[in-house]
Short mmCIF file of C-alpha atoms in Angstrom, two decimals:
data_model
loop_
_atom_site.label_atom_id
_atom_site.label_comp_id
_atom_site.label_asym_id
_atom_site.label_seq_id
_atom_site.Cartn_x
_atom_site.Cartn_y
_atom_site.Cartn_z
CA UNK A 1 153.22 97.40 127.76
CA UNK A 2 150.84 100.26 126.96
CA UNK A 3 152.47 100.59 123.56
CA UNK A 4 151.73 96.94 122.82
CA UNK A 5 148.03 97.16 123.76
CA UNK A 6 147.38 100.37 121.88
CA UNK A 7 149.13 98.97 118.80
CA UNK A 8 147.78 95.42 118.92
CA UNK A 9 146.19 95.78 115.46
CA UNK A 10 149.47 96.94 113.95
CA UNK A 11 151.40 94.04 115.50
CA UNK A 12 148.81 91.52 114.37
CA UNK A 13 148.86 92.93 110.85
CA UNK A 14 152.66 92.65 110.69
CA UNK A 15 152.48 89.08 111.99
CA UNK A 16 149.99 88.09 109.29
CA UNK A 17 152.08 89.73 106.58
CA UNK A 18 155.11 87.91 107.97
CA UNK A 19 153.27 84.61 107.64
CA UNK A 20 152.16 85.45 104.11
CA UNK A 21 155.75 86.11 103.06
CA UNK A 22 157.35 83.13 104.79
CA UNK A 23 154.86 80.34 103.98
CA UNK A 24 155.45 80.48 100.20
CA UNK A 25 159.20 80.38 100.81
CA UNK A 26 158.91 77.34 103.08
CA UNK A 27 156.66 75.45 100.63
CA UNK A 28 158.76 76.42 97.61
CA UNK A 29 162.01 75.33 99.21
CA UNK A 30 160.51 71.88 99.86
CA UNK A 31 159.12 71.56 96.33
CA UNK A 32 162.36 72.65 94.65
CA UNK A 33 164.51 70.56 97.00
CA UNK A 34 162.70 67.33 96.04
CA UNK A 35 164.05 66.97 92.48
CA UNK A 36 167.49 68.36 93.40
CA UNK A 37 167.82 66.11 96.45
CA UNK A 38 166.62 63.17 94.39
CA UNK A 39 169.27 63.79 91.74
CA UNK A 40 171.94 64.34 94.40
CA UNK A 41 171.06 61.02 95.98
CA UNK A 42 171.08 59.21 92.66
CA UNK A 43 174.30 60.49 91.16
CA UNK A 44 177.09 60.04 93.70
CA UNK A 45 179.33 62.70 92.17
CA UNK A 46 176.49 65.21 92.07
CA UNK A 47 175.82 64.73 95.78
CA UNK A 48 179.13 66.21 96.86
CA UNK A 49 178.78 69.16 94.51
CA UNK A 50 175.18 69.93 95.51
CA UNK A 51 175.89 69.68 99.24
CA UNK A 52 179.03 71.82 98.98
CA UNK A 53 177.23 74.51 96.99
CA UNK A 54 174.33 74.43 99.46
CA UNK A 55 176.74 74.78 102.39
CA UNK A 56 178.59 77.67 100.78
CA UNK A 57 175.34 79.39 99.90
CA UNK A 58 174.02 79.03 103.42
CA UNK A 59 177.09 80.85 104.73
CA UNK A 60 176.18 84.02 102.80
CA UNK A 61 174.90 86.66 105.25
CA UNK A 62 171.26 87.44 104.52
CA UNK A 63 171.61 91.23 104.71
CA UNK A 64 174.16 91.02 101.89
CA UNK A 65 172.09 88.56 99.86
CA UNK A 66 169.05 90.85 100.01
CA UNK A 67 171.17 93.49 98.27
CA UNK A 68 172.93 91.29 95.71
CA UNK A 69 169.93 89.23 94.52
CA UNK A 70 167.99 92.19 93.10
CA UNK A 71 171.00 93.14 90.94
CA UNK A 72 171.20 89.65 89.51
CA UNK A 73 167.48 89.06 89.06
CA UNK A 74 166.34 92.61 88.36
CA UNK A 75 163.67 93.56 90.89
CA UNK A 76 163.53 96.15 93.66
CA UNK A 77 165.47 95.69 96.88
CA UNK A 78 162.36 96.61 98.87
CA UNK A 79 159.99 94.29 96.99
CA UNK A 80 158.34 91.29 98.64
CA UNK A 81 159.68 89.13 95.82
CA UNK A 82 163.21 89.88 96.97
CA UNK A 83 162.52 88.48 100.44
CA UNK A 84 160.60 85.43 99.21
CA UNK A 85 163.36 84.51 96.72
CA UNK A 86 166.12 84.95 99.32
CA UNK A 87 164.24 82.92 101.94
CA UNK A 88 163.46 80.19 99.41
CA UNK A 89 167.15 79.91 98.50
CA UNK A 90 168.22 79.63 102.16
CA UNK A 91 165.47 77.08 102.81
CA UNK A 92 166.54 75.19 99.72
CA UNK A 93 170.16 75.09 100.91
CA UNK A 94 169.02 73.31 104.09
CA UNK A 95 166.27 71.21 102.54
CA UNK A 96 168.35 69.69 99.73
CA UNK A 97 170.50 67.99 102.35
CA UNK A 98 167.44 66.65 104.19
CA UNK A 99 165.93 65.27 100.98
CA UNK A 100 169.21 63.60 99.99
CA UNK A 101 169.66 62.15 103.51
CA UNK A 102 166.03 61.07 103.69
CA UNK A 103 166.10 59.25 100.36
CA UNK A 104 169.45 57.76 101.31
CA UNK A 105 167.90 56.32 104.46
CA UNK A 106 165.55 54.12 102.40
CA UNK A 107 166.98 50.60 102.44
CA UNK A 108 168.17 49.41 99.02
CA UNK A 109 166.33 46.12 99.68
CA UNK A 110 163.05 47.98 100.06
CA UNK A 111 163.69 49.90 96.87
CA UNK A 112 164.44 46.72 94.97
CA UNK A 113 161.38 44.98 96.40
CA UNK A 114 159.22 47.84 95.21
CA UNK A 115 160.61 47.46 91.71
CA UNK A 116 160.18 43.68 91.93
CA UNK A 117 156.47 43.94 92.73
CA UNK A 118 155.99 46.14 89.68
CA UNK A 119 156.32 49.78 90.73
CA UNK A 120 157.54 52.09 88.00
CA UNK A 121 160.30 54.52 88.93
CA UNK A 122 157.82 57.38 89.36
CA UNK A 123 155.40 55.32 91.48
CA UNK A 124 158.21 53.96 93.59
CA UNK A 125 159.45 57.46 94.32
CA UNK A 126 156.08 58.80 95.46
CA UNK A 127 154.60 55.69 97.12
CA UNK A 128 157.65 54.05 98.66
CA UNK A 129 160.65 56.33 98.91
CA UNK A 130 158.95 59.61 99.89
CA UNK A 131 156.79 58.05 102.64
CA UNK A 132 159.80 56.20 104.07
CA UNK A 133 161.95 59.33 103.88
CA UNK A 134 159.04 61.26 105.43
CA UNK A 135 160.35 61.58 109.01
CA UNK A 136 163.72 62.93 107.84
CA UNK A 137 161.98 65.31 105.41
CA UNK A 138 159.70 66.52 108.18
CA UNK A 139 162.61 67.11 110.55
CA UNK A 140 164.35 69.13 107.84
CA UNK A 141 161.23 71.09 106.97
CA UNK A 142 160.72 72.03 110.63
CA UNK A 143 164.22 73.48 110.80
CA UNK A 144 163.59 75.33 107.54
CA UNK A 145 160.26 76.71 108.78
CA UNK A 146 161.60 78.02 112.07
CA UNK A 147 164.75 79.55 110.62
CA UNK A 148 162.86 81.07 107.67
CA UNK A 149 160.41 82.82 109.99
CA UNK A 150 163.20 84.21 112.13
CA UNK A 151 165.39 85.09 109.14
CA UNK A 152 162.61 87.01 107.40
CA UNK A 153 162.93 89.78 109.99
CA UNK A 154 166.20 90.86 108.32
CA UNK A 155 163.96 92.14 105.50
CA UNK A 156 162.82 94.86 107.88
CA UNK A 157 166.21 96.58 107.62
CA UNK A 158 165.84 97.15 103.89
CA UNK A 159 162.20 98.13 104.37
CA UNK A 160 160.37 94.93 103.43
CA UNK A 161 157.04 94.47 105.22
CA UNK A 162 156.68 92.00 108.10
CA UNK A 163 157.68 91.66 111.74
CA UNK A 164 161.16 93.00 110.93
CA UNK A 165 159.62 96.45 110.53
CA UNK A 166 158.85 96.42 114.26
CA UNK A 167 162.60 96.24 114.87
CA UNK A 168 163.61 99.10 112.57
CA UNK A 169 160.66 101.23 113.63
CA UNK A 170 161.28 100.51 117.32
CA UNK A 171 164.95 101.41 116.95
CA UNK A 172 164.24 104.68 115.14
CA UNK A 173 161.50 105.79 117.51
CA UNK A 174 163.21 104.45 120.62
CA UNK A 175 160.37 102.10 121.61
CA UNK A 176 161.78 99.06 123.35
CA UNK A 177 158.32 97.47 123.67
CA UNK A 178 158.01 97.43 119.91
CA UNK A 179 161.23 95.45 119.52
CA UNK A 180 160.18 93.14 122.34
CA UNK A 181 156.81 92.57 120.66
CA UNK A 182 158.59 91.77 117.40
CA UNK A 183 160.85 89.20 119.07
CA UNK A 184 157.96 87.57 120.93
CA UNK A 185 155.70 87.43 117.86
CA UNK A 186 158.49 85.96 115.69
CA UNK A 187 159.05 83.19 118.22
CA UNK A 188 155.30 82.59 118.66
CA UNK A 189 154.80 82.39 114.90
CA UNK A 190 157.75 80.00 114.55
CA UNK A 191 156.37 77.76 117.29
CA UNK A 192 152.87 77.79 115.76
CA UNK A 193 154.10 76.83 112.30
CA UNK A 194 156.41 74.20 113.82
CA UNK A 195 153.48 72.74 115.78
CA UNK A 196 151.32 72.75 112.64
CA UNK A 197 154.03 70.83 110.77
CA UNK A 198 154.21 68.23 113.56
CA UNK A 199 150.43 67.75 113.40
CA UNK A 200 150.53 67.57 109.61
CA UNK A 201 153.26 64.95 109.87
CA UNK A 202 151.14 62.87 112.23
CA UNK A 203 148.16 63.11 109.91
CA UNK A 204 150.15 62.21 106.79
CA UNK A 205 152.39 59.60 108.41
CA UNK A 206 150.31 57.90 111.09
CA UNK A 207 152.77 55.00 111.13
CA UNK A 208 155.63 57.09 112.38
CA UNK A 209 155.55 58.88 115.67
CA UNK A 210 159.27 59.20 115.34
CA UNK A 211 161.55 56.30 116.19
CA UNK A 212 161.01 54.96 119.68
CA UNK A 213 163.70 55.59 122.25
CA UNK A 214 164.94 52.00 122.05
CA UNK A 215 165.15 52.17 118.27
CA UNK A 216 167.00 55.41 118.40
CA UNK A 217 169.56 54.03 120.80
CA UNK A 218 170.02 50.99 118.61
CA UNK A 219 170.38 53.20 115.55
CA UNK A 220 173.02 55.26 117.29
CA UNK A 221 174.93 52.16 118.29
CA UNK A 222 174.84 50.65 114.84
CA UNK A 223 175.79 53.98 113.34
CA UNK A 224 178.71 54.53 115.65
CA UNK A 225 180.00 50.99 115.12
CA UNK A 226 179.94 51.40 111.38
CA UNK B 1 175.51 93.47 85.76
CA UNK B 2 176.82 97.00 85.20
CA UNK B 3 176.32 97.60 88.91
CA UNK B 4 178.80 94.86 89.70
CA UNK B 5 181.47 96.58 87.62
CA UNK B 6 180.83 99.82 89.49
CA UNK B 7 180.86 98.00 92.84
CA UNK B 8 184.19 96.46 91.92
CA UNK B 9 185.50 99.92 91.05
CA UNK B 10 184.28 101.10 94.46
CA UNK B 11 186.17 98.31 96.20
CA UNK B 12 189.39 98.75 94.22
CA UNK B 13 189.41 102.56 94.52
CA UNK B 14 192.79 103.42 96.14
CA UNK B 15 191.02 105.99 98.35
CA UNK B 16 189.24 103.11 100.10
CA UNK B 17 192.46 101.52 101.24
CA UNK B 18 193.21 104.07 103.94
CA UNK B 19 191.40 106.11 106.58
CA UNK B 20 188.90 105.18 109.29
CA UNK B 21 186.27 104.26 106.69
CA UNK B 22 188.69 102.33 104.47
CA UNK B 23 188.07 98.71 103.62
CA UNK B 24 191.01 97.39 105.72
CA UNK B 25 189.66 99.13 108.83
CA UNK B 26 186.08 97.94 108.25
CA UNK B 27 187.29 94.43 107.52
CA UNK B 28 189.44 94.56 110.66
CA UNK B 29 186.44 95.60 112.77
CA UNK B 30 184.37 92.81 111.30
CA UNK B 31 187.07 90.22 111.94
CA UNK B 32 187.77 91.52 115.44
CA UNK B 33 184.11 91.19 116.39
CA UNK B 34 183.97 87.72 114.94
CA UNK B 35 187.15 86.38 116.53
CA UNK B 36 186.47 87.99 119.92
CA UNK B 37 182.84 86.84 120.07
CA UNK B 38 183.59 83.28 119.02
CA UNK B 39 186.55 83.10 121.42
CA UNK B 40 184.45 84.36 124.33
CA UNK B 41 181.60 82.01 123.45
CA UNK B 42 184.03 79.08 123.17
CA UNK B 43 185.51 79.88 126.56
CA UNK B 44 182.12 79.20 128.13
CA UNK B 45 180.56 76.75 125.70
CA UNK B 46 183.39 74.26 125.13
CA UNK B 47 183.89 73.30 128.81
CA UNK B 48 180.13 73.26 129.34
CA UNK B 49 179.58 71.17 126.21
CA UNK B 50 182.33 68.74 127.16
CA UNK B 51 180.81 68.36 130.60
CA UNK B 52 177.38 67.65 129.09
CA UNK B 53 178.85 65.27 126.53
CA UNK B 54 180.99 63.39 129.03
CA UNK B 55 178.40 63.01 131.78
CA UNK B 56 175.25 63.02 129.65
CA UNK B 57 173.67 65.37 132.18
CA UNK B 58 171.88 68.52 131.11
CA UNK B 59 171.51 67.25 127.56
CA UNK B 60 167.82 68.15 127.34
CA UNK B 61 168.57 71.77 128.22
CA UNK B 62 171.40 71.92 125.69
CA UNK B 63 169.20 70.50 122.91
CA UNK B 64 166.36 72.89 123.75
CA UNK B 65 168.78 75.81 123.80
CA UNK B 66 170.33 75.03 120.43
CA UNK B 67 166.93 74.42 118.86
CA UNK B 68 165.28 77.41 120.48
CA UNK B 69 167.88 79.92 119.37
CA UNK B 70 166.92 79.18 115.77
CA UNK B 71 163.62 80.94 116.35
CA UNK B 72 165.27 83.98 117.92
CA UNK B 73 165.41 86.87 115.43
CA UNK B 74 169.00 88.13 115.58
CA UNK B 75 168.03 91.58 114.28
CA UNK B 76 165.65 92.02 117.20
CA UNK B 77 168.30 90.97 119.70
CA UNK B 78 170.89 93.39 118.29
CA UNK B 79 168.46 96.33 118.06
CA UNK B 80 166.91 95.63 121.46
CA UNK B 81 170.30 95.56 123.18
CA UNK B 82 171.30 98.77 121.41
CA UNK B 83 168.19 100.53 122.74
CA UNK B 84 168.74 99.15 126.23
CA UNK B 85 172.44 99.93 126.50
CA UNK B 86 173.05 102.66 123.96
CA UNK B 87 175.07 102.90 120.77
CA UNK B 88 178.59 101.51 120.73
CA UNK B 89 180.31 98.21 120.30
CA UNK B 90 179.48 96.57 123.67
CA UNK B 91 175.75 95.84 123.12
CA UNK B 92 176.28 94.17 119.72
CA UNK B 93 179.22 92.26 121.17
CA UNK B 94 176.94 90.80 123.85
CA UNK B 95 174.47 89.80 121.16
CA UNK B 96 177.22 88.10 119.12
CA UNK B 97 178.43 86.07 122.08
CA UNK B 98 174.89 85.05 123.06
CA UNK B 99 174.15 83.95 119.50
CA UNK B 100 177.46 82.09 119.14
CA UNK B 101 177.19 80.04 122.34
CA UNK B 102 174.52 77.50 121.26
CA UNK B 103 176.37 76.40 118.09
CA UNK B 104 179.67 75.90 119.91
CA UNK B 105 177.89 74.10 122.75
CA UNK B 106 176.17 71.78 120.28
CA UNK B 107 179.46 71.06 118.53
CA UNK B 108 181.20 70.27 121.81
CA UNK B 109 178.62 67.92 123.28
CA UNK B 110 177.64 66.21 120.04
CA UNK B 111 181.33 65.58 119.39
CA UNK B 112 181.59 63.70 122.66
CA UNK B 113 178.29 61.93 122.11
CA UNK B 114 179.32 60.71 118.69
CA UNK B 115 182.19 58.74 120.21
CA UNK B 116 181.33 55.05 120.19
CA UNK B 117 180.58 53.82 123.72
CA UNK B 118 182.64 50.70 123.02
CA UNK B 119 185.70 52.88 122.39
CA UNK B 120 185.26 54.58 125.76
CA UNK B 121 184.70 51.25 127.49
CA UNK B 122 187.87 49.94 125.88
CA UNK B 123 189.81 52.99 127.08
CA UNK B 124 188.49 52.47 130.60
CA UNK B 125 189.29 48.75 130.46
CA UNK B 126 192.85 49.61 129.49
CA UNK B 127 193.12 51.53 132.75
CA UNK B 128 192.72 55.10 131.55
CA UNK B 129 191.50 57.54 134.17
CA UNK B 130 188.44 59.69 133.50
CA UNK B 131 190.59 62.68 132.62
CA UNK B 132 192.71 60.56 130.28
CA UNK B 133 189.54 59.33 128.57
CA UNK B 134 188.46 62.92 128.06
CA UNK B 135 191.84 64.20 126.87
CA UNK B 136 193.06 61.25 124.82
CA UNK B 137 189.83 59.74 123.48
CA UNK B 138 186.83 62.03 123.56
CA UNK B 139 188.49 65.34 122.70
CA UNK B 140 190.40 64.14 119.62
CA UNK B 141 187.51 62.06 118.30
CA UNK B 142 185.01 64.85 118.88
CA UNK B 143 187.21 67.53 117.33
CA UNK B 144 185.69 67.52 113.81
CA UNK B 145 182.20 68.09 115.22
CA UNK B 146 183.47 70.79 117.60
CA UNK B 147 185.14 72.60 114.70
CA UNK B 148 181.83 72.27 112.84
CA UNK B 149 180.08 73.98 115.73
CA UNK B 150 182.65 76.78 115.85
CA UNK B 151 182.24 77.12 112.09
CA UNK B 152 178.48 77.75 112.31
CA UNK B 153 179.03 80.09 115.25
CA UNK B 154 181.61 82.08 113.28
CA UNK B 155 179.39 82.42 110.22
CA UNK B 156 176.51 83.39 112.46
CA UNK B 157 178.59 86.20 113.97
CA UNK B 158 179.84 87.35 110.55
CA UNK B 159 176.22 87.64 109.43
CA UNK B 160 175.00 89.30 112.61
CA UNK B 161 177.93 91.74 112.64
CA UNK B 162 176.78 92.87 109.17
CA UNK B 163 173.38 93.72 110.60
CA UNK B 164 174.95 95.42 113.63
CA UNK B 165 176.28 98.19 111.37
CA UNK B 166 172.74 99.58 111.63
CA UNK B 167 173.33 100.39 115.30
CA UNK B 168 176.73 101.93 114.59
CA UNK B 169 178.93 98.95 115.29
CA UNK B 170 181.08 99.51 112.21
CA UNK B 171 182.31 96.57 110.16
CA UNK B 172 181.68 95.85 106.50
CA UNK B 173 177.93 96.21 106.96
CA UNK B 174 178.52 99.95 107.29
CA UNK B 175 178.81 100.28 103.50
CA UNK B 176 175.58 98.35 102.96
CA UNK B 177 173.62 100.34 105.51
CA UNK B 178 174.97 103.72 104.39
CA UNK B 179 174.26 102.86 100.77
CA UNK B 180 170.77 101.78 101.74
CA UNK B 181 170.01 105.04 103.51
CA UNK B 182 171.36 107.28 100.77
CA UNK B 183 170.07 105.12 97.91
CA UNK B 184 173.67 104.60 96.82
CA UNK B 185 173.21 101.24 95.22
CA UNK B 186 176.84 100.84 94.22
CA UNK B 187 178.12 101.29 97.77
CA UNK B 188 175.44 98.91 99.06
CA UNK B 189 176.44 96.27 96.53
CA UNK B 190 180.17 96.75 97.18
CA UNK B 191 179.61 96.15 100.91
CA UNK B 192 177.56 93.04 100.18
CA UNK B 193 180.18 91.62 97.84
CA UNK B 194 182.86 92.14 100.51
CA UNK B 195 180.76 90.47 103.22
CA UNK B 196 179.90 87.53 101.00
CA UNK B 197 183.57 87.08 100.05
CA UNK B 198 184.54 87.14 103.74
CA UNK B 199 181.90 84.56 104.65
CA UNK B 200 182.89 82.23 101.83
CA UNK B 201 186.60 82.44 102.69
CA UNK B 202 185.77 81.60 106.32
CA UNK B 203 183.56 78.71 105.26
CA UNK B 204 186.27 77.25 103.03
CA UNK B 205 188.96 77.64 105.71
CA UNK B 206 186.80 75.90 108.30
CA UNK B 207 185.84 73.10 105.92
CA UNK B 208 189.55 72.45 105.35
CA UNK B 209 190.40 72.59 109.06
CA UNK B 210 187.49 70.28 109.84
CA UNK B 211 188.91 67.71 107.44
CA UNK B 212 192.45 68.07 108.80
CA UNK B 213 191.57 67.52 112.45
CA UNK B 214 190.15 64.04 111.88
CA UNK B 215 192.62 61.80 113.77
CA UNK B 216 194.81 59.86 111.33
CA UNK B 217 193.66 56.51 112.70
CA UNK B 218 190.01 57.37 112.18
CA UNK B 219 190.57 58.68 108.66
CA UNK B 220 192.50 55.55 107.67
CA UNK B 221 190.08 53.08 109.15
CA UNK B 222 186.90 54.53 107.72
CA UNK B 223 184.66 51.73 106.40
CA UNK B 224 184.00 51.79 102.69
CA UNK B 225 180.89 49.60 102.74
CA UNK B 226 178.25 51.93 101.33
CA UNK B 227 175.47 49.88 102.87
CA UNK B 228 176.67 50.33 106.42
CA UNK B 229 173.53 51.40 108.28
CA UNK B 230 175.01 54.55 109.79
CA UNK B 231 172.37 56.89 108.49
CA UNK B 232 170.21 57.69 111.43
CA UNK B 233 172.98 58.80 113.71
CA UNK B 234 174.71 60.67 110.92
CA UNK B 235 171.60 62.65 110.13
CA UNK B 236 171.05 63.67 113.72
CA UNK B 237 174.63 64.84 114.11
CA UNK B 238 174.41 66.87 110.98
CA UNK B 239 171.27 68.69 111.96
CA UNK B 240 173.14 70.00 114.96
CA UNK B 241 175.80 71.42 112.73
CA UNK B 242 173.51 73.40 110.50
CA UNK B 243 173.36 76.28 112.92
CA UNK B 244 171.29 79.33 112.17
CA UNK B 245 171.27 81.86 109.41
CA UNK B 246 170.98 85.53 110.11
#
């Protein structure tokens, strides 16, 4: 533990850097997933293609992707951009499915009513469909946030700044506490961001505290019967 | 793009086909880790998952475990175990099994949970014993989701085994790590291309198997009504299948 206390500044610095690198990736994957998920939900044939590509992409090991992406896009392997792009793509692969599922969960009747009372397509998307898809989007974004924060540590192996450096440094210098600190701080950071997203969801969607237990059971029954 | 041509030349070089550092040996190591770790994890996780799914007990712990492991940085686990137990293939193997268990567990119990209660009631009403219900109803109907769980576990181990080359575990990640240390970009890229190809082949194989194991009766009787309100339950099952990236 002495190592941890005497290096508290270093650990804190790495944690902040880690947050700085992962937050843009989380936000970007949501923003890019919205139009793609929307299109996938609208065009039936596109849905299968998009979801298959996303699934295949998600299966690519991150250590390998961090090496291949720079060749394709032309930046350094050790650059921050490399990590942010890779994390955004993984986040996107998960988020596209959530957006498509979320928009799909909006009842067609509701959509038609919105059109009937005079919403344009654009207004309907932002004022009716997105709020109703909100809980599913939030659930997806929470998964993306937590896995992005944990995944970003792989960057440490190729020398990208962040909590992953505690792992490579700890391994090289034989300091178990350093690796332990890295694991703990990654989990703490993931929990903090996850908690922040839950609070944000409550603030933005005060009408939904998640489906009640009774509703969920009913949903499961209906779903299984169909 | 020129790098890709050179990486391809690296892979197809006849000298790489033999010897302890040849591609077949590295691929074999990678596959051995993957198969062994997933098999060991399944040995524990499938019975446990079936028990949770059948009885409904211990579900909260299982959900927390599968969710919590997402936050666990795999690199830290692999490196930490290597420091604790030394270099070799045992410490990474432990990490692989630990990281594979939650996905398989989730696949097993969610497969049972997804079975319609009415179907189970019907089986019981027909006079099936508990063990018959498990063997003849819940296991076959839950098989696609179980395979899905094994699929995420397998991909997770393939990815983690790549990282484990850093602690001397061998496998295809060896090329990436060696290239990284000696600034040999071609070797690094060749290793990555091989790993990505392996992962994609595994993904495609599993996707096919997952489709094939759907019982014929279920596949034939699938409703075509696109407005069937099945969405909520479908979404929650899927999120269990996503697994973790590493």
